[in-house]
Short mmCIF file of C-alpha atoms in Angstrom, two decimals:
data_model
loop_
_atom_site.label_atom_id
_atom_site.label_comp_id
_atom_site.label_asym_id
_atom_site.label_seq_id
_atom_site.Cartn_x
_atom_site.Cartn_y
_atom_site.Cartn_z
CA UNK A 1 -43.67 -57.27 -23.05
CA UNK A 2 -47.37 -58.52 -22.73
CA UNK A 3 -47.79 -61.87 -23.68
CA UNK A 4 -48.99 -61.82 -27.35
CA UNK A 5 -51.29 -65.36 -27.22
CA UNK A 6 -53.30 -63.70 -24.57
CA UNK A 7 -53.17 -59.82 -25.30
CA UNK A 8 -56.66 -58.85 -24.02
CA UNK A 9 -55.90 -60.51 -20.85
CA UNK A 10 -52.89 -58.98 -20.35
CA UNK A 11 -53.87 -55.57 -20.87
CA UNK A 12 -56.97 -55.91 -18.55
CA UNK A 13 -54.99 -57.41 -15.92
CA UNK A 14 -52.38 -54.18 -16.40
CA UNK A 15 -55.49 -51.79 -16.16
CA UNK A 16 -56.75 -53.77 -13.14
CA UNK A 17 -53.54 -53.11 -11.35
CA UNK A 18 -53.80 -49.49 -12.29
CA UNK A 19 -57.22 -49.36 -10.54
CA UNK A 20 -55.89 -51.35 -7.72
CA UNK A 21 -53.05 -49.48 -6.66
CA UNK A 22 -54.64 -46.22 -7.48
CA UNK A 23 -52.86 -45.01 -10.78
CA UNK A 24 -56.65 -45.09 -12.08
CA UNK A 25 -58.98 -43.62 -9.30
CA UNK A 26 -62.70 -44.51 -9.15
CA UNK A 27 -64.48 -42.05 -10.87
CA UNK A 28 -61.46 -41.14 -13.27
CA UNK A 29 -62.15 -40.97 -17.02
CA UNK A 30 -59.46 -43.44 -18.64
CA UNK A 31 -57.11 -42.53 -21.60
CA UNK A 32 -58.64 -42.72 -24.72
CA UNK A 33 -58.34 -45.73 -26.76
CA UNK A 34 -55.41 -44.09 -28.88
CA UNK A 35 -53.64 -43.50 -25.92
CA UNK A 36 -54.17 -46.60 -24.01
CA UNK A 37 -53.06 -48.62 -27.08
CA UNK A 38 -49.81 -46.75 -27.69
CA UNK A 39 -49.15 -47.05 -24.12
CA UNK A 40 -49.36 -50.91 -23.93
CA UNK A 41 -48.19 -51.54 -27.71
CA UNK A 42 -51.53 -53.19 -28.53
CA UNK A 43 -54.40 -53.04 -31.35
CA UNK A 44 -57.24 -51.25 -30.40
CA UNK A 45 -59.10 -54.40 -30.80
CA UNK A 46 -57.25 -55.97 -28.40
CA UNK A 47 -57.60 -53.22 -26.02
CA UNK A 48 -61.62 -52.92 -26.39
CA UNK A 49 -61.63 -56.90 -25.70
CA UNK A 50 -59.82 -55.91 -22.70
CA UNK A 51 -62.22 -52.89 -21.73
CA UNK A 52 -65.07 -54.82 -22.60
CA UNK A 53 -63.91 -57.58 -19.96
CA UNK A 54 -63.31 -55.01 -17.28
CA UNK A 55 -66.94 -53.48 -17.76
CA UNK A 56 -68.60 -56.82 -17.46
CA UNK A 57 -66.92 -57.23 -14.19
CA UNK A 58 -67.69 -53.67 -13.05
CA UNK A 59 -64.21 -52.22 -12.79
CA UNK A 60 -65.17 -49.94 -15.79
CA UNK A 61 -68.20 -48.05 -16.71
CA UNK A 62 -68.99 -46.64 -20.16
CA UNK A 63 -71.26 -43.49 -20.30
CA UNK A 64 -72.68 -42.40 -23.83
CA UNK A 65 -71.27 -39.18 -24.99
CA UNK A 66 -69.01 -38.96 -22.00
CA UNK A 67 -66.45 -41.79 -22.38
CA UNK A 68 -65.53 -44.82 -20.10
CA UNK A 69 -64.96 -44.41 -16.39
CA UNK A 70 -63.42 -46.35 -13.54
CA UNK A 71 -66.44 -47.88 -11.55
CA UNK A 72 -66.53 -49.28 -7.74
CA UNK A 73 -66.25 -52.74 -8.45
CA UNK A 74 -68.46 -55.23 -6.59
CA UNK A 75 -68.26 -53.62 -3.37
CA UNK A 76 -70.05 -50.49 -4.85
CA UNK A 77 -74.24 -50.54 -3.90
CA UNK A 78 -74.49 -48.36 -6.99
CA UNK A 79 -72.94 -51.16 -9.37
CA UNK A 80 -75.03 -52.65 -12.18
CA UNK A 81 -74.32 -55.21 -14.54
CA UNK A 82 -72.87 -54.14 -18.11
CA UNK A 83 -75.20 -54.41 -21.13
CA UNK A 84 -74.85 -58.16 -22.27
CA UNK A 85 -72.49 -57.89 -25.19
CA UNK A 86 -74.03 -60.80 -26.97
CA UNK A 87 -77.68 -59.36 -27.43
CA UNK A 88 -77.72 -59.15 -31.23
CA UNK A 89 -77.44 -62.93 -31.23
CA UNK A 90 -78.80 -64.68 -27.75
CA UNK A 91 -80.52 -63.33 -24.85
CA UNK A 92 -78.55 -63.88 -21.65
CA UNK A 93 -81.57 -65.89 -20.16
CA UNK A 94 -81.24 -68.02 -23.18
CA UNK A 95 -77.72 -68.39 -22.63
CA UNK A 96 -78.23 -69.37 -18.99
CA UNK A 97 -81.29 -72.00 -19.97
CA UNK A 98 -78.51 -73.53 -22.45
CA UNK A 99 -75.96 -73.72 -19.97
CA UNK A 100 -78.27 -75.66 -17.50
CA UNK A 101 -78.79 -78.08 -20.13
CA UNK A 102 -75.65 -78.67 -21.63
CA UNK A 103 -73.16 -78.20 -18.53
CA UNK A 104 -75.67 -80.48 -16.58
CA UNK A 105 -75.44 -83.30 -19.17
CA UNK A 106 -71.73 -82.80 -19.36
CA UNK A 107 -71.24 -83.04 -15.70
CA UNK A 108 -73.26 -86.07 -15.41
CA UNK A 109 -71.36 -87.73 -18.38
CA UNK A 110 -68.09 -86.39 -16.93
CA UNK A 111 -68.57 -88.22 -13.48
CA UNK A 112 -65.99 -91.04 -12.68
CA UNK A 113 -63.98 -89.90 -15.58
CA UNK A 114 -61.78 -87.25 -14.31
CA UNK A 115 -58.01 -88.10 -13.14
CA UNK A 116 -56.89 -87.13 -9.44
CA UNK A 117 -54.82 -84.59 -10.96
CA UNK A 118 -57.82 -82.90 -12.67
CA UNK A 119 -59.73 -83.12 -9.78
CA UNK A 120 -56.69 -81.44 -7.69
CA UNK A 121 -56.69 -78.63 -10.47
CA UNK A 122 -60.42 -78.14 -9.79
CA UNK A 123 -59.81 -77.81 -6.01
CA UNK A 124 -56.87 -75.38 -6.79
CA UNK A 125 -59.24 -73.50 -9.30
CA UNK A 126 -61.84 -73.21 -6.29
CA UNK A 127 -59.27 -72.26 -3.68
CA UNK A 128 -58.09 -69.55 -6.06
CA UNK A 129 -61.58 -67.93 -6.39
CA UNK A 130 -62.07 -67.71 -2.84
CA UNK A 131 -58.25 -66.50 -2.32
CA UNK A 132 -58.74 -63.57 -5.18
CA UNK A 133 -61.87 -62.61 -4.37
CA UNK A 134 -60.86 -61.82 -0.75
CA UNK A 135 -58.13 -59.60 -2.64
CA UNK A 136 -60.79 -58.38 -5.34
CA UNK A 137 -58.36 -59.86 -7.77
CA UNK A 138 -61.72 -60.11 -10.38
CA UNK A 139 -59.84 -60.95 -13.29
CA UNK A 140 -58.00 -64.03 -11.52
CA UNK A 141 -61.27 -64.79 -9.79
CA UNK A 142 -63.11 -65.63 -13.14
CA UNK A 143 -60.40 -67.10 -14.98
CA UNK A 144 -60.07 -69.74 -12.34
CA UNK A 145 -63.79 -70.32 -12.56
CA UNK A 146 -63.93 -70.62 -16.32
CA UNK A 147 -60.83 -72.95 -15.89
CA UNK A 148 -63.16 -75.37 -13.24
CA UNK A 149 -65.90 -75.66 -15.84
CA UNK A 150 -63.63 -76.25 -18.71
CA UNK A 151 -61.70 -79.28 -17.00
CA UNK A 152 -65.37 -80.82 -16.39
CA UNK A 153 -66.34 -80.28 -20.08
CA UNK A 154 -62.69 -81.79 -21.33
CA UNK A 155 -63.73 -84.89 -19.42
CA UNK A 156 -66.86 -85.55 -20.90
CA UNK A 157 -67.69 -88.73 -22.45
CA UNK A 158 -69.39 -87.36 -25.66
CA UNK A 159 -67.28 -86.13 -28.19
CA UNK A 160 -70.04 -84.14 -29.73
CA UNK A 161 -70.95 -82.42 -26.60
CA UNK A 162 -67.42 -81.64 -25.73
CA UNK A 163 -67.47 -80.12 -29.37
CA UNK A 164 -70.58 -77.90 -28.79
CA UNK A 165 -69.46 -76.65 -25.63
CA UNK A 166 -66.32 -75.27 -27.29
CA UNK A 167 -68.64 -73.94 -30.20
CA UNK A 168 -70.63 -71.62 -27.81
CA UNK A 169 -68.16 -71.27 -25.02
CA UNK A 170 -67.47 -67.54 -25.32
CA UNK A 171 -71.22 -66.95 -24.60
CA UNK A 172 -71.69 -69.53 -21.85
CA UNK A 173 -68.59 -68.28 -19.92
CA UNK A 174 -69.73 -64.63 -20.32
CA UNK A 175 -72.58 -65.55 -18.04
CA UNK A 176 -69.93 -66.36 -15.37
CA UNK A 177 -68.62 -62.74 -15.71
CA UNK A 178 -71.87 -60.92 -16.03
CA UNK A 179 -73.01 -61.13 -12.36
CA UNK A 180 -69.88 -60.26 -10.94
CA UNK A 181 -70.38 -56.54 -10.34
CA UNK A 182 -73.83 -57.44 -8.30
CA UNK A 183 -72.14 -60.42 -6.30
CA UNK A 184 -72.05 -60.05 -2.76
CA UNK A 185 -69.97 -61.89 -0.58
CA UNK A 186 -72.28 -64.47 0.73
CA UNK A 187 -73.17 -65.61 -2.74
CA UNK A 188 -69.69 -65.74 -3.88
CA UNK A 189 -69.20 -67.79 -0.64
CA UNK A 190 -72.02 -70.14 -1.72
CA UNK A 191 -70.84 -70.32 -5.37
CA UNK A 192 -67.34 -71.72 -3.88
CA UNK A 193 -69.47 -74.05 -1.51
CA UNK A 194 -71.60 -75.31 -4.98
CA UNK A 195 -67.93 -76.03 -6.93
CA UNK A 196 -67.22 -78.43 -3.91
CA UNK A 197 -70.30 -80.34 -4.15
CA UNK A 198 -69.59 -80.82 -7.82
CA UNK A 199 -66.27 -82.04 -7.14
CA UNK A 200 -67.46 -84.38 -4.59
CA UNK A 201 -70.12 -85.59 -7.16
CA UNK A 202 -67.83 -86.04 -9.95
CA UNK A 203 -65.11 -87.95 -7.51
CA UNK A 204 -67.65 -90.11 -6.17
CA UNK A 205 -68.78 -91.35 -10.00
CA UNK A 206 -72.67 -90.10 -9.21
CA UNK A 207 -73.57 -88.58 -12.46
CA UNK A 208 -77.33 -88.03 -10.74
CA UNK A 209 -75.81 -85.94 -8.37
CA UNK A 210 -72.97 -84.18 -10.55
CA UNK A 211 -76.06 -83.27 -12.80
CA UNK A 212 -78.09 -81.73 -9.95
CA UNK A 213 -75.21 -79.90 -8.56
CA UNK A 214 -74.05 -78.12 -11.62
CA UNK A 215 -77.66 -77.38 -12.40
CA UNK A 216 -78.32 -76.01 -9.34
CA UNK A 217 -75.02 -74.31 -9.04
CA UNK A 218 -75.57 -72.52 -12.76
CA UNK A 219 -79.53 -71.52 -11.75
CA UNK A 220 -77.92 -69.87 -8.29
CA UNK A 221 -75.79 -68.00 -10.84
CA UNK A 222 -78.76 -66.56 -12.99
CA UNK A 223 -80.64 -65.92 -9.96
CA UNK A 224 -77.86 -63.43 -9.05
CA UNK A 225 -78.11 -62.06 -12.12
CA UNK A 226 -81.81 -61.79 -11.74
CA UNK A 227 -83.30 -64.68 -13.80
CA UNK A 228 -85.03 -67.84 -12.96
CA UNK A 229 -84.28 -69.81 -16.38
#
């Protein structure tokens, strides 16, 4: 039985496993939404959310008039980023720009406020990112990245900034998924090193360094997506 509180994530994980074990092969058209939703016993809305996540990660690709196909993932040279799903509201450039300002300030105000167990959770999330990238478990890689940033936001001393982060979190976190299809191993290695420098600045109670490291990290992620916010 799928976890009903995290249905889209559970379905996405099931489909990723099917791709990894060869049940769904690269270039293969996936079953219809009706068939897939019946297979997993979920609503079409939950299935669509799962498919959007996998498309953003580069595991699936939708072709107009033809359907949705299994893609090559980040290892495929032909891979491209999926269409930005919030284009009707905000450009991806604007969201990255907002992330730099918001998360940079949040990191500054979180310096020295994280408990030892929270810092350990961030270190664990960073190790998990590294390990899951090596085995191309892209969903867990990104989930660990999301957890890393969420822990920092939870420690921010400004309650309004914490609330603002939660309000726009869907858009912010999508920029953490968006560049994955064109992320090469060297960039992922650099991103993991950036996480460790952020942890060091937060542990050292250095607000200025925490801000700089976070802003640098987000700018580098934006550059991976071809942007210079």
